[in-house]
Coordinates of N, CA and C and ligand atoms in Angstrom, one line a residue:
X1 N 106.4 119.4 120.9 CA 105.2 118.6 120.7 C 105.1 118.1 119.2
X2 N 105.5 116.8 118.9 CA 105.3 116.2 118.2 C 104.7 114.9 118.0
X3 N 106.0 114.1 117.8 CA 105.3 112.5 117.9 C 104.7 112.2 119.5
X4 N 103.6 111.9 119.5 CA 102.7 111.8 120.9 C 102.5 109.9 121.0
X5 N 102.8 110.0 122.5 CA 102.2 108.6 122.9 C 101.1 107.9 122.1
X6 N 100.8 106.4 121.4 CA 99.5 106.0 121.3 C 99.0 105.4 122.4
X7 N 97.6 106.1 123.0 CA 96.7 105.3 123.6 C 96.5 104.5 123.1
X8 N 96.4 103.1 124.2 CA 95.9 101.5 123.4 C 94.9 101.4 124.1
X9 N 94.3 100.1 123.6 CA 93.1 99.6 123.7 C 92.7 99.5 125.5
X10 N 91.6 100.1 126.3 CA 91.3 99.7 127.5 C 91.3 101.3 128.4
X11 N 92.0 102.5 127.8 CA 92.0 104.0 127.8 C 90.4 104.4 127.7
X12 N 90.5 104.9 128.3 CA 88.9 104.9 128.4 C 88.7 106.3 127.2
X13 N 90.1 107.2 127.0 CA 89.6 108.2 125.8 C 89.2 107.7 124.6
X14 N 89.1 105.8 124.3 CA 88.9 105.6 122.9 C 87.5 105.3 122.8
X15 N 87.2 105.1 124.4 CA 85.9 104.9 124.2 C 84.8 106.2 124.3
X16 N 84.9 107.5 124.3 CA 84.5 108.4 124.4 C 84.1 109.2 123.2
X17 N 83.3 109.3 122.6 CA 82.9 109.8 121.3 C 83.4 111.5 121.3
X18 N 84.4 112.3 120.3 CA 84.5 113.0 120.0 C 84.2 114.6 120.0
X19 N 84.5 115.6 119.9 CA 83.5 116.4 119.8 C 83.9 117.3 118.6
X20 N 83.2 118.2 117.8 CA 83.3 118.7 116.5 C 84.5 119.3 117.0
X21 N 85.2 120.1 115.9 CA 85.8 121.1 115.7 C 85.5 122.6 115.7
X22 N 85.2 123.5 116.4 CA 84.5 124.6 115.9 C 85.9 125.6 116.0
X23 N 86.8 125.9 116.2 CA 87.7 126.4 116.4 C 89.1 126.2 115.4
X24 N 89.2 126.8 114.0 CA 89.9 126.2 112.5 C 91.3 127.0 113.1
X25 N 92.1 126.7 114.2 CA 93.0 128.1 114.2 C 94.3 126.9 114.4
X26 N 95.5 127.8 115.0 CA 96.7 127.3 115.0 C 96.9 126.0 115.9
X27 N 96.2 126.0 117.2 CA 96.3 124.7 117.7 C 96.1 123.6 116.9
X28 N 94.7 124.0 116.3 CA 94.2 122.7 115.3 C 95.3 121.9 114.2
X29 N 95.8 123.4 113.8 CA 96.8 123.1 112.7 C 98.1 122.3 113.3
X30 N 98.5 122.4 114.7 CA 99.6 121.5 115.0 C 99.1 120.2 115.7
X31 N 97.6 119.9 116.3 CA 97.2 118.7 116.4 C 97.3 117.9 115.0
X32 N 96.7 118.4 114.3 CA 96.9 117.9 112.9 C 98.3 117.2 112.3
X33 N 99.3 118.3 112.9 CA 101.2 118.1 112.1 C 101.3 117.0 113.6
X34 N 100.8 116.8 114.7 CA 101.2 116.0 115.3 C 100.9 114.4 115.2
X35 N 99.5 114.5 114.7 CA 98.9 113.1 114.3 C 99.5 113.1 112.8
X36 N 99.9 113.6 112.1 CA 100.8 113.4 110.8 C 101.8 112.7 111.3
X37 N 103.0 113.4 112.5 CA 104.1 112.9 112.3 C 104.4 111.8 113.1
X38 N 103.2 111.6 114.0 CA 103.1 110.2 114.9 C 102.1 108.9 114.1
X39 N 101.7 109.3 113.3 CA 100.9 107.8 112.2 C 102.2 107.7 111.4
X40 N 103.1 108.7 110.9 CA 104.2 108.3 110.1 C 105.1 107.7 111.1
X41 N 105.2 108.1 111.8 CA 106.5 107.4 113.1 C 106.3 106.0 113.6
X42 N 104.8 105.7 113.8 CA 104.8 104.3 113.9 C 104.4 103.4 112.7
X43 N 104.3 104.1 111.5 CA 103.9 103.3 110.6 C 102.5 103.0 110.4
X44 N 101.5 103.7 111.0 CA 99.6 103.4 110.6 C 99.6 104.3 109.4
X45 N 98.7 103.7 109.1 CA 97.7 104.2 107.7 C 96.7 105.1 107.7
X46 N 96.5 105.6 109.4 CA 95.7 106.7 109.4 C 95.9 107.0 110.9
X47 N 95.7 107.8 111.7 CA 95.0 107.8 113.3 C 94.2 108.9 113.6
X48 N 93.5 108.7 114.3 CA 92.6 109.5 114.8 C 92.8 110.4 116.4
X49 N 92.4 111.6 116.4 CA 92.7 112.4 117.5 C 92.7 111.7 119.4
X50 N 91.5 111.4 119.1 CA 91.6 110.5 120.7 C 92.7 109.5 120.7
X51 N 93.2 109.0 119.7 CA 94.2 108.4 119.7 C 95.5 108.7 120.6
X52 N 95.6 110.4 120.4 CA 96.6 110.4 121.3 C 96.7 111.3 122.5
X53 N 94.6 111.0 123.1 CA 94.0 111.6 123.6 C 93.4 112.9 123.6
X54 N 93.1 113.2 122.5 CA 92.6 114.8 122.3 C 91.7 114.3 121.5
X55 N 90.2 114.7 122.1 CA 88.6 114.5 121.8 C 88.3 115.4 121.0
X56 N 89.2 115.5 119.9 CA 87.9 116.4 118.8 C 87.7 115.4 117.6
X57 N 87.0 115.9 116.5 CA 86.9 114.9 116.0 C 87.6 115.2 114.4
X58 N 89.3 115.2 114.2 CA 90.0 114.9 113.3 C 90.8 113.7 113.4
X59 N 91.3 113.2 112.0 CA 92.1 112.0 111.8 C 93.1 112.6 110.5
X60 N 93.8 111.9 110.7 CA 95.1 111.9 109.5 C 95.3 110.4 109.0
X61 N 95.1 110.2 107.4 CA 95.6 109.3 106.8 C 96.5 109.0 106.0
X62 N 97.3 108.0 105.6 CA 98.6 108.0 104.7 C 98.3 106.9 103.9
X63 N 97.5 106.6 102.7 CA 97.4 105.4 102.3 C 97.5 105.9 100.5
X64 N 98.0 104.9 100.2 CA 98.5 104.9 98.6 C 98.9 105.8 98.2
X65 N 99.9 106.1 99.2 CA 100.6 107.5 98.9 C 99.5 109.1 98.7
X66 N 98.8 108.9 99.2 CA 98.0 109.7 99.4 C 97.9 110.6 101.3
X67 N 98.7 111.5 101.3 CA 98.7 111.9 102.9 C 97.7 113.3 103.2
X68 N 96.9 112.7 104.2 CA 95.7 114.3 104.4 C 95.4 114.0 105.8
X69 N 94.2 114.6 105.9 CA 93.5 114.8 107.1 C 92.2 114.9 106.8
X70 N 91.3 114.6 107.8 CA 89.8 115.4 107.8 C 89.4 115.5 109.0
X71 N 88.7 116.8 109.2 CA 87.9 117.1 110.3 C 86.4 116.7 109.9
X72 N 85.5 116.7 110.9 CA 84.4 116.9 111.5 C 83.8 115.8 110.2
X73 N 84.4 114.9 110.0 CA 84.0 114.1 108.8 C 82.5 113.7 108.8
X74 N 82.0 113.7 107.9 CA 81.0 112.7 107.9 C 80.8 112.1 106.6
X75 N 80.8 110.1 106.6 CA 80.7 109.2 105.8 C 79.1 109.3 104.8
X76 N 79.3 109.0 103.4 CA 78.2 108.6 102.7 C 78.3 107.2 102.0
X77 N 77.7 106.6 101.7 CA 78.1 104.9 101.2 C 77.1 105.3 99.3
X78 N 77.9 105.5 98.3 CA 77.4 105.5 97.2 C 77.2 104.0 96.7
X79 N 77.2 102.8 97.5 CA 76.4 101.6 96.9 C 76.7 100.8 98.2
X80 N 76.0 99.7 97.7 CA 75.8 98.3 99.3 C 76.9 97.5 99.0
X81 N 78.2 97.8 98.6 CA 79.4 96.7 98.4 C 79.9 96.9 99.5
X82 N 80.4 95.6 99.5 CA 81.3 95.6 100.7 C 82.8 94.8 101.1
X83 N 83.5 94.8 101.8 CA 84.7 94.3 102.2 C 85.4 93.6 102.9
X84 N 86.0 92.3 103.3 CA 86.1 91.8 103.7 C 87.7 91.7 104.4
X85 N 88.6 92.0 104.8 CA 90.0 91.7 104.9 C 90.9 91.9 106.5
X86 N 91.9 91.9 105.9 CA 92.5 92.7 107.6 C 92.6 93.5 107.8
X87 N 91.9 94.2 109.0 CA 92.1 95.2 109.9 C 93.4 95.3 111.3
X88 N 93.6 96.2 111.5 CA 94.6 96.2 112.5 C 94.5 97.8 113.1
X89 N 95.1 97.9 114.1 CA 94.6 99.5 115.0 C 95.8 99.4 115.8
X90 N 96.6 100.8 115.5 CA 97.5 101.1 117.0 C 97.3 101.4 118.2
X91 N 96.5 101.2 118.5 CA 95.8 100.8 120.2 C 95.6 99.6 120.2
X92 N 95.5 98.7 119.3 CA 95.5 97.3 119.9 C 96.7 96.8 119.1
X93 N 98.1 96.9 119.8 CA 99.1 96.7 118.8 C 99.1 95.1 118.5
X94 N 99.9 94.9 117.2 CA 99.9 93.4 117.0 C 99.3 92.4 116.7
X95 N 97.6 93.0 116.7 CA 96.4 91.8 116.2 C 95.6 92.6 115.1
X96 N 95.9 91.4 114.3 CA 94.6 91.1 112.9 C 93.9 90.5 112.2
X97 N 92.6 91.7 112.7 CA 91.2 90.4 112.5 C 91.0 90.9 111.2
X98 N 90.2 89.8 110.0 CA 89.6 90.2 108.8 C 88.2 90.9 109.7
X99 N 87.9 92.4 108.9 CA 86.7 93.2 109.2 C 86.1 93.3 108.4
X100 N 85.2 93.1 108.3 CA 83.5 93.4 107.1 C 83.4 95.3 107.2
X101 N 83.6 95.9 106.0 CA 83.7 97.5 106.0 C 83.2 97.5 104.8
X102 N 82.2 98.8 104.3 CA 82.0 99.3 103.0 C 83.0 99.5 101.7
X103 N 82.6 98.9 100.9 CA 83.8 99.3 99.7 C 84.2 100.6 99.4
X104 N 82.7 101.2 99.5 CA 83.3 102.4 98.7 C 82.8 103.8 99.5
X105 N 83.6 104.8 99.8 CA 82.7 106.0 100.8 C 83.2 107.1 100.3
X106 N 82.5 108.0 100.3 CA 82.3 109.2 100.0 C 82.6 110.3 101.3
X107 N 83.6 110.6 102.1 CA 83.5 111.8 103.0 C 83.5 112.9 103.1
X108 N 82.3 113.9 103.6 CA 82.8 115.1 103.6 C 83.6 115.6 104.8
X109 N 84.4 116.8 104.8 CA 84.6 117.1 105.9 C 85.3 118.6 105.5
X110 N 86.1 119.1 106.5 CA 86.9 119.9 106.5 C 88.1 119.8 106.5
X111 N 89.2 120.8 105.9 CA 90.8 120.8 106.6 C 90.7 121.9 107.5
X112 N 92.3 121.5 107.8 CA 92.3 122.7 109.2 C 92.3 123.9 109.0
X113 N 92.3 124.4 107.9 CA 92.1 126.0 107.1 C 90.2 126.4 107.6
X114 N 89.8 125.5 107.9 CA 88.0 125.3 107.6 C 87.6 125.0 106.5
X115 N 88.1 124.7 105.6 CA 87.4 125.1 103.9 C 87.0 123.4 103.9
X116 N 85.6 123.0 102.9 CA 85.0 122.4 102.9 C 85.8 121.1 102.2
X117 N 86.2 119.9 102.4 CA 86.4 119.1 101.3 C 85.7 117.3 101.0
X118 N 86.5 117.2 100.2 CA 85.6 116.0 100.1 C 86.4 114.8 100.1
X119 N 86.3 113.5 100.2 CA 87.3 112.3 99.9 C 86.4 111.2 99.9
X120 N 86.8 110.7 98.5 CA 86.7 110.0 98.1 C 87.0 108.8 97.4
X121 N 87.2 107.3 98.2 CA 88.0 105.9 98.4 C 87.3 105.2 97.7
X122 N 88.0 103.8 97.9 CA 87.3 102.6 97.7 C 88.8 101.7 98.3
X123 N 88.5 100.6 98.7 CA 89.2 99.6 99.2 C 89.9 100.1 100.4
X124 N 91.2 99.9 100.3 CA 92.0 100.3 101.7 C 91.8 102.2 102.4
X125 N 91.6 102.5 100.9 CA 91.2 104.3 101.8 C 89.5 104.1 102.3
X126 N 88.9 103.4 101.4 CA 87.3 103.4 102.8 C 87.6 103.0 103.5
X127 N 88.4 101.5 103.6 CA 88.7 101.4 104.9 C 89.1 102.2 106.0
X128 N 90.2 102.5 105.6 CA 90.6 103.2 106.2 C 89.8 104.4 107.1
X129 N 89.0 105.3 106.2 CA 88.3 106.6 106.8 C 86.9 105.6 107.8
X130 N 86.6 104.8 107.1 CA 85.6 104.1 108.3 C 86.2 103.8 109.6
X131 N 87.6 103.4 109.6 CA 88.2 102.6 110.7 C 88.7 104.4 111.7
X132 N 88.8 105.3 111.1 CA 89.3 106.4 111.7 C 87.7 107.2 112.4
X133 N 86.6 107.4 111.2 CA 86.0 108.0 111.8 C 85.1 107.2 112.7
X134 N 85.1 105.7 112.8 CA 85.0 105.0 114.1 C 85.6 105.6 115.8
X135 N 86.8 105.8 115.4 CA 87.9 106.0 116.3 C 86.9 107.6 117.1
X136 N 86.2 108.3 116.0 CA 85.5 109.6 116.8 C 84.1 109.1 117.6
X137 N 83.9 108.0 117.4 CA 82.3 108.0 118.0 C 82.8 107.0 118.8
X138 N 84.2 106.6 119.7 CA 84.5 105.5 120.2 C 84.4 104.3 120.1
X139 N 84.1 104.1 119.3 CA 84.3 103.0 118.2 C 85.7 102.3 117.7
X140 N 85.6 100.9 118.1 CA 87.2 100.2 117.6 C 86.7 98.8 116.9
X141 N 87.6 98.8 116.0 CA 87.4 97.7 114.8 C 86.9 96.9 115.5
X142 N 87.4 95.8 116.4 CA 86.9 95.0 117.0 C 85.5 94.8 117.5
X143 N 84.8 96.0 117.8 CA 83.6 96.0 117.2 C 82.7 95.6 116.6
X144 N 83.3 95.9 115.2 CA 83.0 95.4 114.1 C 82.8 94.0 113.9
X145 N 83.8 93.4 114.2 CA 83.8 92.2 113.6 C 82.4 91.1 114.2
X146 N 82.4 90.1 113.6 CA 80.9 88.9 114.0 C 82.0 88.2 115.2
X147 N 80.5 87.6 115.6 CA 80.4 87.0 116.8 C 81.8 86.5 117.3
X148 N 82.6 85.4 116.4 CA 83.3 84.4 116.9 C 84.7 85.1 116.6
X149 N 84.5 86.1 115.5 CA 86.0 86.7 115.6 C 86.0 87.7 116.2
X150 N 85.1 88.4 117.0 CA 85.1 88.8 118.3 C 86.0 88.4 119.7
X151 N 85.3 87.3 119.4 CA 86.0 86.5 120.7 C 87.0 86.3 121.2
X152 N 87.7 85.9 119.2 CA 89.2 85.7 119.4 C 89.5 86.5 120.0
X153 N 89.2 87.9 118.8 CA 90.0 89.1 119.4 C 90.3 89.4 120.9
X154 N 89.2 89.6 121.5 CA 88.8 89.4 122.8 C 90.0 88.7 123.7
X155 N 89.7 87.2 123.5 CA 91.0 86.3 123.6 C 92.4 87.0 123.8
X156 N 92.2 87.3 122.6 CA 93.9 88.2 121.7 C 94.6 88.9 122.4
X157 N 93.6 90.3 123.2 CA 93.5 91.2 124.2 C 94.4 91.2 124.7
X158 N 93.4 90.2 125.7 CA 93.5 89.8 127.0 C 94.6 89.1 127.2
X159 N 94.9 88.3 126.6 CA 96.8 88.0 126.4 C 97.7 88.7 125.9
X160 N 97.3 90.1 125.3 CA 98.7 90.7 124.8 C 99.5 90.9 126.0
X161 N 100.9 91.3 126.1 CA 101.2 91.6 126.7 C 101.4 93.3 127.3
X162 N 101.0 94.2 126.6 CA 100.6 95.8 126.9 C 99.6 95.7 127.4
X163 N 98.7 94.8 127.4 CA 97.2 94.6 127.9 C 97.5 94.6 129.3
X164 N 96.7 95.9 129.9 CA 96.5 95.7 131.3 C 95.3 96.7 132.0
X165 N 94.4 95.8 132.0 CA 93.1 96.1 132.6 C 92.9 97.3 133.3
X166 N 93.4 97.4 134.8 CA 93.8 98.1 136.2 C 94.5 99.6 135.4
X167 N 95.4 99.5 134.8 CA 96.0 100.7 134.6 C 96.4 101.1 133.4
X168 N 95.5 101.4 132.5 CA 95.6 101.4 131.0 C 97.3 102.2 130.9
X169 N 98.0 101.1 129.7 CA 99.1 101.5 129.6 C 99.4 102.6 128.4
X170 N 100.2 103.5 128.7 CA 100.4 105.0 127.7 C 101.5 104.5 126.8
X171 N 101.4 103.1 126.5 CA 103.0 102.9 126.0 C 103.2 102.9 124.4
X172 N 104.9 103.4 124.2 CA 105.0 103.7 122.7 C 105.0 102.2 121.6
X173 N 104.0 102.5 120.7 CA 104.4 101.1 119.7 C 105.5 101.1 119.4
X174 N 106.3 100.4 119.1 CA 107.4 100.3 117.9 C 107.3 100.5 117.1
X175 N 107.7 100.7 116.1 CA 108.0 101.0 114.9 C 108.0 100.1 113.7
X176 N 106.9 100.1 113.0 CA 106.9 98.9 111.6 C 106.3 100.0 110.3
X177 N 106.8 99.0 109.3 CA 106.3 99.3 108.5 C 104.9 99.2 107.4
X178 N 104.1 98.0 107.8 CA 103.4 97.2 107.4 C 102.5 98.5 106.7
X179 N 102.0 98.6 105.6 CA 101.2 98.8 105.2 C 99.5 98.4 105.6
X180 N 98.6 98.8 105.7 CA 97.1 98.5 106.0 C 96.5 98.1 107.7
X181 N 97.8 99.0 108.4 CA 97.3 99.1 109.7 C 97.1 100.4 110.1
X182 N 96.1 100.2 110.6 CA 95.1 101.9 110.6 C 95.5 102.3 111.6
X183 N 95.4 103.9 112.4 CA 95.4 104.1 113.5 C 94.6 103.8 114.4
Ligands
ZN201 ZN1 92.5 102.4 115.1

């Protein structure tokens, strides 16, 4: 058990909000080494546990050379700035909408030891930890976005070719490198 399938977009596990972690023990510790070595294997910037169908609520991120995790996160916003740029998600492979996200965030949470920690971003890591701990409350960028770039998205979807309504597909992304595509 390692690198795990990404669930994409239309899986009904992404739409299902999370559930804490109360149990800090060895399973957790290799869900953890698994969402590590499957956000490195496809190349995201972060992914989140329902990602690769497992409802608790941890993520792993890899951004500015910075590689961690958090459990049971929860976001604080230390000012009203905000962000404007592209977003992208390995469940919805291959589309990128500019997302409006907080500049700067504050999270607390846990590692898989239980011990309390903290993280704290601005730019591509708030992004990021917003775009992940979305991913716990079933929440996907697309979302986010206003009205009309919605739509596209929408549009975007519905024409990919992984996209399929009837029988959500379990299929593996490829492999890129891109920087600032979240899980
Ligand atoms: Zn995502």
């Amino acid at each position: 058990m390692t690198v795990q399938p990404i669930r994409l977009f239309g899986d009904p596990v992404l739409r299902t909000a999370a559930e804490p972690v109360v149990d800090f023990d060895k399973e957790l510790r290799q869900l953890v080494e698994d969402l590590t070595e499957t956000m490195q294997g496809e190349g995201g910037a972060g992914l989140a546990a329902p990602q690769i169908g497992v409802g608790l609520r941890v993520f792993t991120f890899d951004v500015d050379d910075v590689l961690g995790h958090l459990i049971n996160p929860v976001l604080e916003f230390p000012d009203e700035e905000e962000q404007d740029g592209p977003e992208g998600c390995l469940s919805i492979p291959g589309l990128y909408f500019d997302t409006k996200r907080r500049l700067n965030v504050a999270a607390k949470g846990f590692n898989s030891y239980g011990d309390p920690v903290q993280l704290v971003g601005s730019g591509l890591m708030a992004r990021c930890v917003q775009h992940e701990t979305d991913h716990l409350d079933g929440v996907l960028f697309v979302d986010r976005l206003d009205r009309a770039r919605r739509k596209e998205a929408m549009r975007a979807i519905r024409a990919a070719e992984w996209y399929d309504p009837g029988n959500p597909p379990l299929v593996k992304v490829s492999p890129h490198q891109t920087r600032g595509i979240f899980g």
